[in-house]
Coordinates of C-alpha atoms and ligand atoms in Angstrom, one line a residue:
X499 CA 12.0 -2.4 17.6
X500 CA 11.1 -0.4 20.7
X501 CA 7.7 1.2 21.3
X502 CA 7.4 4.6 22.4
X503 CA 4.1 5.5 24.3
X504 CA 2.4 8.5 23.0
X505 CA 1.8 11.4 25.4
X506 CA -1.3 12.2 27.5
X507 CA -3.9 9.4 27.3
X508 CA -6.9 10.7 25.9
X509 CA -10.5 9.7 27.2
X510 CA -12.5 8.1 24.4
X511 CA -16.2 8.3 23.8
X512 CA -16.9 5.6 21.3
X513 CA -19.5 7.4 19.4
X514 CA -18.6 11.2 19.9
X515 CA -15.4 12.7 19.7
X516 CA -15.0 14.8 22.6
X517 CA -12.5 17.7 22.9
X518 CA -10.5 15.8 25.6
X519 CA -8.5 17.8 28.0
X520 CA -4.9 17.3 26.8
X521 CA -2.9 20.3 27.9
X522 CA -1.0 21.3 24.9
X523 CA 2.7 21.6 25.2
X524 CA 4.1 25.0 24.6
X525 CA 6.0 25.7 21.4
X526 CA 7.8 28.8 20.0
X527 CA 4.5 30.1 18.4
X528 CA 2.8 30.1 21.7
X529 CA 6.0 31.7 23.3
X530 CA 5.6 34.5 20.5
X531 CA 1.9 35.1 21.2
X532 CA 2.7 35.1 25.1
X533 CA 5.3 37.8 24.4
X534 CA 2.9 39.7 22.0
X535 CA 0.1 39.6 24.7
X536 CA 2.5 40.7 27.5
X537 CA 3.6 43.7 25.3
X538 CA 0.0 44.6 24.4
X539 CA 0.5 44.0 20.5
X540 CA -2.6 43.5 18.7
X541 CA -4.5 45.0 21.8
X542 CA -4.6 41.6 23.6
X543 CA -6.4 39.8 20.8
X544 CA -5.5 36.4 19.3
X545 CA -7.1 35.7 15.9
X546 CA -6.0 32.7 13.8
X547 CA -7.3 31.0 10.6
X548 CA -6.9 27.9 8.5
X549 CA -6.8 28.9 4.7
X550 CA -7.2 25.7 2.4
X551 CA -7.3 25.8 -1.1
X552 CA -10.4 23.7 -2.1
X553 CA -8.5 21.7 -4.6
X554 CA -8.3 18.3 -2.8
X555 CA -9.2 16.6 0.6
X556 CA -7.5 17.6 3.7
X557 CA -4.6 15.3 4.9
X558 CA -2.8 14.7 8.2
X559 CA -0.5 17.6 7.4
X560 CA -3.5 20.0 7.2
X561 CA -4.8 18.3 10.5
X562 CA -1.6 19.7 12.2
X563 CA -2.2 23.1 11.1
X564 CA -6.0 23.1 12.0
X565 CA -5.1 21.7 15.5
X566 CA -2.4 24.2 15.8
X567 CA -4.4 27.3 14.8
X568 CA -7.8 26.3 16.3
X569 CA -5.9 25.2 19.5
X570 CA -4.3 28.5 19.9
X571 CA -7.5 30.3 19.5
X572 CA -9.3 28.0 22.0
X573 CA -6.6 28.3 24.6
X574 CA -6.1 32.2 24.3
X575 CA -9.8 32.8 24.2
X576 CA -9.5 34.2 20.7
X577 CA -11.1 33.5 17.4
X578 CA -10.3 30.9 14.5
X579 CA -11.5 31.4 11.0
X580 CA -12.0 28.9 8.3
X581 CA -11.2 30.7 5.1
X582 CA -11.3 29.1 1.6
X583 CA -8.6 30.4 -0.5
X584 CA -10.6 30.0 -3.5
X585 CA -8.7 32.3 -5.9
X586 CA -7.9 29.9 -8.5
X587 CA -11.2 29.2 -10.4
X588 CA -10.2 26.1 -12.6
X589 CA -9.3 23.6 -9.8
X590 CA -12.0 24.3 -7.3
X591 CA -15.0 22.0 -6.5
X592 CA -17.9 22.1 -4.2
X593 CA -17.0 18.5 -3.1
X594 CA -13.8 19.8 -1.8
X595 CA -15.4 22.6 0.1
X596 CA -18.0 20.3 1.7
X597 CA -15.3 17.6 2.6
X598 CA -13.1 20.4 4.0
X599 CA -15.7 21.8 6.3
X600 CA -16.6 18.2 7.5
X601 CA -13.0 17.6 8.4
X602 CA -12.4 20.8 10.3
X603 CA -15.4 20.4 12.3
X604 CA -14.6 16.7 13.1
X605 CA -11.2 17.7 14.2
X606 CA -12.7 20.1 16.8
X607 CA -11.7 23.2 14.6
X608 CA -14.5 25.8 16.0
X609 CA -14.8 28.5 13.4
X610 CA -18.4 29.5 14.9
X611 CA -20.0 31.6 12.1
X612 CA -16.7 32.5 10.4
X613 CA -16.8 30.3 7.3
X614 CA -15.3 32.5 4.9
X615 CA -14.2 32.7 1.2
X616 CA -11.5 34.7 -0.3
X617 CA -13.5 35.2 -3.4
X618 CA -15.8 37.5 -1.4
X619 CA -13.0 39.8 -1.2
X620 CA -12.3 40.1 -5.1
X621 CA -13.8 43.4 -5.4
X622 CA -11.7 44.8 -2.5
X623 CA -8.6 43.2 -4.0
X624 CA -9.2 44.8 -7.3
X625 CA -9.8 48.2 -5.8
X626 CA -6.6 47.9 -3.9
X627 CA -4.6 46.7 -7.1
X628 CA -6.0 49.8 -8.8
X629 CA -4.8 51.9 -5.8
X630 CA -1.2 50.7 -6.4
X631 CA -1.6 51.3 -10.1
X632 CA -2.6 54.9 -9.5
X633 CA 0.3 55.4 -7.1
X634 CA 2.6 54.1 -9.6
X635 CA 3.4 51.0 -7.9
X636 CA 1.9 48.5 -10.3
X637 CA 2.0 48.2 -14.0
X638 CA 0.4 46.1 -16.8
X639 CA 3.0 43.9 -18.5
X640 CA 2.4 42.2 -22.0
X641 CA 5.3 39.7 -21.6
X642 CA 4.2 36.1 -22.0
X643 CA 4.9 33.8 -19.0
X644 CA 7.9 32.2 -20.5
X645 CA 9.2 35.7 -21.4
X646 CA 8.7 36.8 -17.8
X647 CA 10.6 33.9 -16.4
X648 CA 13.6 34.9 -18.9
X649 CA 13.7 38.4 -17.6
X650 CA 13.6 37.3 -13.9
X651 CA 17.2 36.4 -13.5
X652 CA 18.6 33.9 -11.0
X653 CA 19.5 34.1 -7.4
X654 CA 23.0 35.1 -8.5
X655 CA 22.0 37.4 -11.3
X656 CA 19.6 40.4 -11.2
X657 CA 16.6 40.3 -13.6
X658 CA 15.9 42.8 -16.3
X659 CA 13.2 45.3 -16.5
X660 CA 10.2 44.6 -18.6
X661 CA 9.8 46.7 -21.6
X662 CA 6.5 47.6 -20.3
X663 CA 7.6 48.8 -16.9
X664 CA 7.6 52.5 -18.1
X665 CA 4.0 52.6 -18.9
X666 CA 2.3 55.7 -17.6
X667 CA -0.1 55.7 -14.9
X668 CA -3.0 56.6 -17.1
X669 CA -2.1 53.9 -19.6
X670 CA -2.0 51.4 -16.8
X671 CA -5.3 52.5 -15.2
X672 CA -6.8 52.2 -18.7
X673 CA -5.3 48.7 -19.5
X674 CA -5.9 47.2 -16.0
X675 CA -9.6 48.3 -16.3
X676 CA -9.9 46.7 -19.7
X677 CA -8.1 43.4 -18.5
X678 CA -11.0 43.2 -16.0
X679 CA -13.7 44.1 -18.5
X680 CA -12.6 41.1 -20.6
X681 CA -11.2 42.9 -23.5
X682 CA -8.0 40.6 -23.8
X683 CA -7.4 37.0 -24.2
X684 CA -6.1 34.5 -21.4
X685 CA -2.3 35.1 -20.7
X686 CA -1.9 38.1 -23.0
X687 CA -1.2 40.5 -20.0
X688 CA -0.6 40.6 -16.2
X689 CA -0.6 43.3 -13.6
X690 CA 2.8 43.3 -11.9
X691 CA 4.0 45.1 -8.7
X692 CA 6.6 47.5 -9.5
X693 CA 9.4 46.7 -7.0
X694 CA 12.9 45.9 -8.1
X695 CA 14.1 43.6 -10.9
X696 CA 17.5 43.4 -9.1
X697 CA 16.2 42.5 -5.7
X698 CA 18.0 39.7 -4.0
X699 CA 14.8 37.8 -3.0
X700 CA 13.3 36.7 -6.4
X701 CA 9.8 36.9 -4.9
X702 CA 10.2 40.7 -5.1
X703 CA 11.3 41.1 -8.6
X704 CA 8.2 42.5 -10.0
X705 CA 5.9 39.7 -9.0
X706 CA 2.5 39.3 -11.0
X707 CA -0.5 40.4 -9.1
X708 CA -3.2 39.6 -11.5
X709 CA -3.6 37.2 -14.5
X710 CA -6.3 37.0 -17.3
X711 CA -8.5 34.0 -17.1
X712 CA -11.9 33.6 -18.8
X713 CA -13.1 30.7 -16.3
X714 CA -16.1 30.3 -14.2
X715 CA -15.7 30.5 -10.6
X716 CA -17.5 28.1 -8.3
X717 CA -19.0 31.1 -6.2
X718 CA -18.5 34.2 -8.5
X719 CA -19.7 32.6 -11.8
X720 CA -18.5 34.5 -14.7
X721 CA -18.3 37.9 -12.9
X722 CA -14.5 38.0 -13.1
X723 CA -11.9 37.5 -15.9
X724 CA -8.9 38.6 -14.0
X725 CA -7.8 36.6 -11.0
X726 CA -5.4 37.4 -8.2
X727 CA -2.2 35.6 -7.7
X728 CA -1.7 33.8 -4.5
X729 CA 1.1 36.2 -3.2
X730 CA -1.0 39.1 -3.9
X731 CA -4.3 37.7 -2.3
X732 CA -2.9 35.9 0.7
X733 CA -1.8 38.8 2.8
X734 CA -4.8 41.0 2.0
X735 CA -7.1 38.2 3.1
X736 CA -5.4 37.9 6.5
X737 CA -5.3 41.6 6.7
X738 CA -9.2 41.9 5.9
X739 CA -10.1 39.5 8.6
X740 CA -7.7 41.2 11.1
X741 CA -5.9 37.9 11.7
X742 CA -3.3 38.8 14.4
X743 CA -0.9 35.6 13.9
X744 CA -1.0 34.2 10.4
X745 CA 0.7 30.9 10.9
X746 CA 1.9 29.1 7.8
X747 CA 4.7 26.5 6.7
X748 CA 8.3 27.4 6.4
X749 CA 8.1 27.5 2.4
X750 CA 6.5 30.9 2.8
X751 CA 9.2 32.4 4.8
X752 CA 10.8 34.3 1.9
X753 CA 7.4 35.4 0.7
X754 CA 6.8 37.4 3.9
X755 CA 8.8 40.4 2.7
X756 CA 6.6 40.6 -0.3
X757 CA 3.3 40.3 1.8
X758 CA 4.9 43.1 4.0
X759 CA 5.6 45.2 0.8
X760 CA 1.9 44.9 -0.4
X761 CA 0.4 45.9 3.1
X762 CA 3.0 48.8 3.6
X763 CA 2.3 50.1 -0.1
X764 CA -1.5 50.1 0.8
X765 CA -1.0 51.1 4.3
X766 CA -3.3 48.6 5.8
X767 CA -3.6 46.3 9.0
X768 CA -0.7 44.1 9.3
X769 CA -1.0 40.5 10.8
X770 CA 2.2 38.8 12.0
X771 CA 3.4 35.9 9.9
X772 CA 5.0 32.9 11.7
X773 CA 6.3 29.8 10.0
X774 CA 6.5 26.2 11.3
X775 CA 7.8 23.0 9.7
X776 CA 5.3 21.1 7.5
X777 CA 4.5 17.6 8.8
X778 CA 5.9 14.8 6.7
X779 CA 4.8 11.4 7.7
X780 CA 6.7 8.2 6.7
X781 CA 5.5 5.6 4.2
X782 CA 3.1 7.8 2.7
X783 CA 2.7 10.9 0.5
X784 CA 1.3 14.2 1.6
X785 CA 1.1 16.2 -1.8
X786 CA -2.3 16.9 -3.1
X787 CA -1.1 16.4 -6.6
X788 CA -0.1 12.8 -5.7
X789 CA -3.0 12.0 -3.6
X790 CA -5.4 13.3 -6.3
X791 CA -3.3 11.1 -8.8
X792 CA -3.8 8.1 -6.5
X793 CA -7.6 8.5 -6.5
X794 CA -8.2 9.6 -10.0
X795 CA -6.1 6.7 -11.5
X796 CA -7.8 4.2 -9.1
X797 CA -4.7 3.2 -7.1
X798 CA -7.0 3.5 -4.1
X799 CA -10.7 3.3 -3.6
X800 CA -11.2 7.1 -3.1
X801 CA -10.2 9.9 -0.9
X802 CA -11.6 8.2 2.1
X803 CA -9.9 4.9 1.4
X804 CA -8.5 3.8 4.9
X805 CA -5.1 3.6 3.5
X806 CA -5.0 7.1 2.5
X807 CA -3.4 9.8 4.7
X808 CA -6.5 11.9 4.2
X809 CA -8.5 13.0 7.4
X810 CA -11.4 11.3 5.8
X811 CA -9.3 8.2 5.2
X812 CA -8.1 8.0 8.8
X813 CA -11.8 8.5 10.1
X814 CA -12.9 5.7 8.1
X815 CA -10.1 3.5 9.3
X816 CA -11.3 4.2 12.8
X817 CA -9.1 6.8 14.0
X818 CA -10.6 9.4 16.4
X819 CA -10.2 13.0 16.3
X820 CA -8.8 12.9 19.8
X821 CA -6.2 10.5 18.8
X822 CA -5.1 12.7 16.1
X823 CA -4.9 15.7 18.4
X824 CA -2.8 13.6 20.8
X825 CA -0.5 12.8 17.9
X826 CA -0.1 16.4 17.1
X827 CA 0.7 17.3 20.7
X828 CA 3.2 14.5 20.8
X829 CA 5.2 15.5 17.8
X830 CA 5.0 19.2 18.6
X831 CA 5.7 22.3 16.5
X832 CA 9.2 22.8 15.1
X833 CA 10.9 25.1 12.6
X834 CA 12.9 22.4 10.8
X835 CA 11.4 19.8 8.4
X836 CA 11.7 16.2 9.2
X837 CA 9.9 13.0 8.6
X838 CA 7.8 11.6 11.5
X839 CA 7.5 7.8 11.8
X840 CA 3.9 6.5 11.1
X841 CA 4.1 4.4 14.3
X842 CA 3.9 7.5 16.2
X843 CA 0.5 8.1 14.7
X844 CA -0.5 4.5 15.2
X845 CA 0.5 4.5 18.9
X846 CA -1.7 7.5 19.5
X847 CA -4.9 5.6 18.4
X848 CA -3.6 2.2 20.0
X849 CA -3.4 4.1 23.5
X850 CA -6.8 5.4 23.1
X851 CA -8.3 2.3 22.0
X852 CA -6.3 0.1 24.4
X853 CA -8.1 1.8 27.3
X854 CA -11.6 2.0 25.8
X855 CA -12.3 -0.5 23.2
X856 CA -14.5 -3.6 24.3
X857 CA -12.9 -7.0 23.7
X858 CA -14.4 -9.5 21.4
X859 CA -13.5 -12.7 19.7
X860 CA -13.3 -13.3 15.9
X861 CA -11.5 -15.8 13.7
X862 CA -10.0 -14.5 10.6
X863 CA -8.6 -17.6 9.1
X864 CA -10.9 -20.5 10.4
X865 CA -9.8 -24.2 11.3
X866 CA -12.5 -26.2 12.5
X867 CA -12.1 -28.1 15.9
X868 CA -14.4 -30.8 17.3
X869 CA -14.3 -31.6 21.3
X870 CA -15.2 -35.3 21.1
X871 CA -15.9 -35.6 24.8
X872 CA -18.2 -32.4 24.8
X873 CA -21.9 -33.5 24.7
X874 CA -23.6 -33.0 21.4
X875 CA -26.2 -30.3 21.4
X876 CA -25.1 -28.7 24.7
X877 CA -24.4 -24.8 24.6
X878 CA -22.9 -23.1 27.5
X879 CA -22.8 -19.4 28.0
X880 CA -19.3 -18.4 28.9
X881 CA -18.7 -15.3 30.8
X882 CA -16.0 -13.2 29.0
X883 CA -14.3 -10.1 30.3
X884 CA -15.2 -7.0 28.1
X885 CA -12.0 -5.0 29.1
X886 CA -9.4 -6.3 31.4
X887 CA -8.3 -2.8 32.3
X888 CA -11.6 -1.6 33.2
X889 CA -13.6 -3.5 35.6
X890 CA -16.9 -1.2 35.1
X891 CA -16.9 -2.6 31.5
X892 CA -18.2 -5.9 32.8
X893 CA -18.8 -9.3 31.2
X894 CA -20.8 -10.7 28.3
X895 CA -21.8 -14.1 27.4
X896 CA -20.4 -15.9 24.6
X897 CA -21.8 -19.5 23.6
X898 CA -19.7 -22.4 23.7
X899 CA -20.4 -25.8 21.9
X900 CA -18.8 -29.0 20.6
X901 CA -17.6 -27.4 17.2
X902 CA -15.5 -24.3 17.2
X903 CA -13.2 -22.2 15.0
X904 CA -9.7 -21.3 15.9
X905 CA -7.1 -19.4 13.9
X906 CA -5.3 -21.6 11.3
X907 CA -2.3 -20.0 12.6
X908 CA -3.0 -21.1 16.2
X909 CA -2.5 -24.7 15.2
X910 CA 0.7 -26.5 14.1
X911 CA 0.9 -30.3 13.5
X912 CA 4.7 -30.0 13.7
X913 CA 5.3 -27.2 16.1
X914 CA 8.4 -24.9 16.1
X915 CA 10.3 -24.5 19.3
X916 CA 8.5 -22.6 22.0
X917 CA 5.0 -23.0 20.3
X918 CA 2.6 -22.8 23.1
X919 CA -0.6 -22.8 21.1
X920 CA -2.3 -25.9 19.7
X921 CA -0.3 -28.8 18.6
X922 CA -0.9 -32.6 19.0
X923 CA -0.7 -33.7 22.7
X924 CA -0.4 -30.2 24.2
X925 CA -2.9 -28.5 26.4
X926 CA -4.0 -24.9 25.3
X927 CA -6.5 -22.7 26.9
X928 CA -9.6 -21.2 25.2
X929 CA -10.1 -18.0 26.2
X930 CA -12.9 -17.6 28.9
X931 CA -13.9 -21.3 28.2
X932 CA -12.0 -24.6 28.9
X933 CA -8.5 -26.1 28.8
X934 CA -8.4 -28.3 25.7
X935 CA -6.1 -31.0 24.1
X936 CA -5.6 -31.9 20.4
X937 CA -5.8 -35.6 20.1
X938 CA -5.6 -36.0 16.2
X939 CA -6.1 -34.3 13.0
X940 CA -8.4 -35.2 10.0
X941 CA -7.1 -34.5 6.4
X942 CA -8.7 -34.5 2.9
X943 CA -7.2 -36.5 0.0
X944 CA -4.6 -33.9 -0.8
X945 CA -3.4 -34.0 2.8
X946 CA -4.8 -30.6 3.9
X947 CA -5.9 -30.5 7.6
X948 CA -9.7 -30.1 7.4
X949 CA -10.3 -30.5 11.1
X950 CA -8.7 -31.0 14.5
X951 CA -10.2 -33.4 17.0
X952 CA -9.7 -32.5 20.7
X953 CA -10.8 -33.5 24.2
X954 CA -11.7 -30.8 27.1
X955 CA -11.2 -30.9 30.6
X956 CA -14.7 -30.3 32.2
X957 CA -13.1 -29.3 35.4
X958 CA -11.5 -26.1 33.8
X959 CA -14.5 -24.1 33.1
X960 CA -13.3 -20.4 32.8
X961 CA -9.9 -21.5 31.5
X962 CA -8.2 -22.3 34.8
X963 CA -7.0 -25.7 36.1
X964 CA -8.2 -26.5 39.7
X965 CA -4.9 -28.4 40.3
X966 CA -3.0 -25.1 39.3
X967 CA -1.2 -27.0 36.4
X968 CA 0.3 -24.1 34.0
X969 CA -1.0 -23.7 30.7
X970 CA 1.1 -21.3 28.6
X971 CA -0.9 -20.6 25.7
X972 CA -4.4 -19.0 25.3
X973 CA -6.1 -18.8 22.1
X974 CA -9.4 -17.3 20.9
X975 CA -12.3 -19.0 19.3
X976 CA -15.9 -18.8 18.2
X977 CA -18.6 -21.4 18.4
X978 CA -19.3 -22.8 14.8
X979 CA -23.0 -22.9 15.1
X980 CA -23.2 -19.4 16.7
X981 CA -20.6 -17.7 14.6
X982 CA -21.5 -14.6 12.6
X983 CA -19.8 -14.2 9.2
X984 CA -18.4 -10.8 8.5
X985 CA -16.2 -9.2 6.1
X986 CA -12.9 -7.9 7.5
X987 CA -10.4 -5.5 5.8
X988 CA -6.7 -5.5 7.0
X989 CA -4.6 -2.5 6.1
X990 CA -0.8 -2.2 5.9
X991 CA 1.3 0.8 4.7
X992 CA 0.4 2.3 1.1
X993 CA 4.1 2.6 0.6
X994 CA 7.0 0.3 1.4
X995 CA 9.6 2.9 1.6
X996 CA 9.9 5.3 4.3
X997 CA 10.2 8.2 1.9
X998 CA 8.2 7.2 -1.1
X999 CA 9.7 9.9 -3.2
X1000 CA 13.1 8.7 -2.8
X1001 CA 13.4 7.3 -6.3
X1002 CA 16.1 7.0 -9.0
X1003 CA 16.0 9.5 -11.9
X1004 CA 13.3 8.5 -14.4
X1005 CA 11.3 6.5 -11.7
X1006 CA 8.1 7.3 -10.0
X1007 CA 6.9 7.2 -6.4
X1008 CA 4.1 4.9 -7.3
X1009 CA 6.7 2.1 -7.9
X1010 CA 7.1 2.3 -4.0
X1011 CA 3.4 1.3 -3.5
X1012 CA 2.9 -1.7 -1.3
X1013 CA 1.1 -4.4 -3.2
X1014 CA 0.0 -5.8 0.0
X1015 CA -1.5 -2.7 1.6
X1016 CA -5.0 -4.2 1.5
X1017 CA -6.2 -7.8 2.4
X1018 CA -9.9 -8.5 2.5
X1019 CA -11.2 -11.4 4.3
X1020 CA -14.7 -12.1 2.8
X1021 CA -15.8 -14.4 5.5
X1022 CA -14.4 -14.2 8.9
X1023 CA -16.2 -15.8 11.9
X1024 CA -17.2 -13.5 14.8
X1025 CA -18.8 -14.0 18.1
X1026 CA -22.6 -13.6 17.9
X1027 CA -22.7 -10.3 19.8
X1028 CA -21.1 -8.6 16.9
X1029 CA -24.1 -9.2 14.7
X1030 CA -25.7 -6.1 16.1
X1031 CA -22.3 -4.0 15.8
X1032 CA -23.3 -0.6 14.6
X1033 CA -21.5 1.6 12.1
X1034 CA -18.8 3.7 13.8
X1035 CA -18.3 1.4 16.6
X1036 CA -14.9 0.1 17.8
X1037 CA -13.7 -3.3 19.2
X1038 CA -10.6 -5.0 20.0
X1039 CA -10.6 -8.4 18.3
X1040 CA -8.6 -10.4 20.9
X1041 CA -5.0 -11.0 19.6
X1042 CA -6.0 -9.4 16.1
X1043 CA -6.0 -5.6 16.6
X1044 CA -8.5 -2.8 16.9
X1045 CA -11.3 -2.8 14.4
X1046 CA -13.9 -0.2 13.2
X1047 CA -17.3 -0.7 11.9
X1048 CA -17.2 0.8 8.4
X1049 CA -20.0 3.6 8.1
X1050 CA -20.5 3.3 4.4
X1051 CA -20.3 -0.6 3.7
X1052 CA -21.9 -2.0 6.7
X1053 CA -25.6 -3.1 6.5
X1054 CA -27.9 -3.7 9.6
X1055 CA -26.8 -7.2 10.8
X1056 CA -24.0 -7.3 8.4
X1057 CA -21.0 -5.3 9.7
X1058 CA -17.9 -4.8 7.6
X1059 CA -14.8 -4.3 9.9
X1060 CA -11.8 -2.1 9.0
X1061 CA -8.7 -3.0 11.0
X1062 CA -7.7 0.4 12.5
X1063 CA -4.5 -0.8 13.8
X1064 CA -2.6 -3.9 15.1
X1065 CA -2.2 -4.7 18.8
X1066 CA 1.6 -4.2 18.6
X1067 CA 3.8 -2.3 16.6
X1068 CA 4.4 -4.3 13.4
X1069 CA 6.7 -1.8 11.7
X1070 CA 9.7 -4.0 12.2
X1071 CA 8.5 -5.6 9.0
X1072 CA 8.7 -2.4 7.0
X1073 CA 11.5 -0.2 6.1
X1074 CA 12.2 1.9 9.2
X1075 CA 15.6 3.6 9.0
X1076 CA 16.3 6.9 7.2
X1077 CA 17.8 6.6 3.8
X1078 CA 21.5 7.0 3.3
Ligands
LIG1799 P1 -1.1 23.2 -2.5 O1 0.2 23.0 -3.0 O2 -2.3 23.0 -3.3 O3 -1.1 24.7 -1.9 P2 -1.2 22.8 0.4 O4 -0.9 21.4 1.0 O5 -0.3 23.9 0.7 O6 -1.2 22.4 -1.2 P3 -3.4 24.3 1.1 O7 -4.8 24.1 0.9 O8 -2.7 25.7 0.7 O9 -2.6 23.1 0.6 O10 -3.1 24.3 2.7 C1 -3.8 25.0 3.6 C2 -3.0 25.2 4.8 O11 -2.5 24.1 5.4 C3 -1.9 26.0 4.6 O12 -1.8 27.0 5.6 C4 -0.6 25.3 4.7 O13 0.4 25.9 5.3 C5 -1.1 24.0 5.6 N1 -0.5 22.7 5.3 C6 -0.5 22.1 4.3 N2 0.4 21.0 4.1 C7 0.8 20.9 5.5 C8 1.7 20.0 6.3 N3 2.1 18.9 5.5 N4 2.0 20.2 7.4 C9 1.5 21.3 8.1 N5 0.7 22.2 7.5 C10 0.4 22.1 6.1
LIG1800 MG1 -0.9 26.0 -0.3

């Protein structure tokens, strides 16, 4: 399958994650902002926000929203808020708040001192609700949630008025106050907007504004036992913060008339809502409910399992923030939903690491070779190039000796056609060392190859033959005596299907999980320079891919390597084509 290069190569600093200077592509949202600035709307200000609900870890779809919103604020010299939409007390936890702050900062979302919580506006929201009650625009309703649904109608049929719609203003003021004071049980009453039960947009058929819930809130404690509904709260939050462009995903397009109704009824500041298509990524799921289920039920090792599409998962896998920004720039911002192939994201990090990651050698599945004509006890320090694309990266010394490890896959006793690696009687080049030739194999009683005996050509130090003879294959190796053992983890897609949700009736997306998504190699052999690899460093293991030193599981002198991405696109193996 053909590889598509990602746009704008980013400059990588291995230890920090700079805001590299990608020039963002324009998009329809930026065009609207340009027009607003030109017409003097919002007095030339641009103020965006990212409003997560703290009920899970952020994923790559959220990254798109953060990068879009904070990038606009940065480029238009405006402001960007991080605002927790913490209006639902039962699902929220401090762990999520902390992880979200870390992820937004890591992605370069600069909210300065504007770390905000919607729960801080509860009093203002309550006062505004009371204002609508007093204007006769909201009423207390005693229908249960089920009954309310029954009265709501359908897109083709109007709803029916609630029997409580005609309550007097005095009665509503009294009941709403008593709801707030905790006099009624959970679910017994709601406060509803008095709009139109026959409205063609179902969102405007007297939507609930408040529900009764005797629950402790992570910031407000037990102060409140009425909690605002999302649709009531959301527009108010943007209004309070004087957000100019309230950017959200397309599912909210038909909620916009309701937000407008509330703001108009109150006569308060009006942001402009703009909707863009949410990001869907192939071979994974981006629903918080499903991600939570994968974590809670132990299908993955946690929110930051490197197979997860969470920002913390990508970070632990070795992705950089700049590669995620490059990916978002590459895919752009559209109005229509689609599924982006995961290899587009993989290309973004591959491009970056190809330019910047130092090359090293490691053998994942070792086969011992002995060079019979190499003096026993001799160790030569070979000069290996750190990055062929970057002369300034220089060279390093790699010890060479009589006994080495190579990959099992690089040896075939009976070679297939065009096998240019090691096979009896054929010369092969050891990267940065010598040309060697397999002379014989040693097997155990069961017939398994235990070692390969070779000879080397001493005139080929560095890997080139002075007589110019062509050697087609080059393989990597490590000196057995000097090798450093390390744990290495290889990852594959979490789901084998492009769209894991594409299942037959009665089946579950989890049936599409890839049983081979994680392969752990307990004892790989690495060149000795890797003994001092520090958590957070990145390398290219020659011919094997790009690897990241796991920040949690590595110990001094004992790095654990996570494969970030393979050297080439390996997606040909996995289902690619859109279904049906
Ligand atoms: P929930 O169902 O819990 O509301 P959510 O994914 O919408 O899930 P939020 O915390 O409400 O989670 O999302 C915060 C912001 O991230 C919202 O403004 C939302 O529009 C945006 N967002 C969420 N998922 C995506 C996605 N896949 N692509 C782009 N933006 C997204
Ligand atoms: Mg949401």
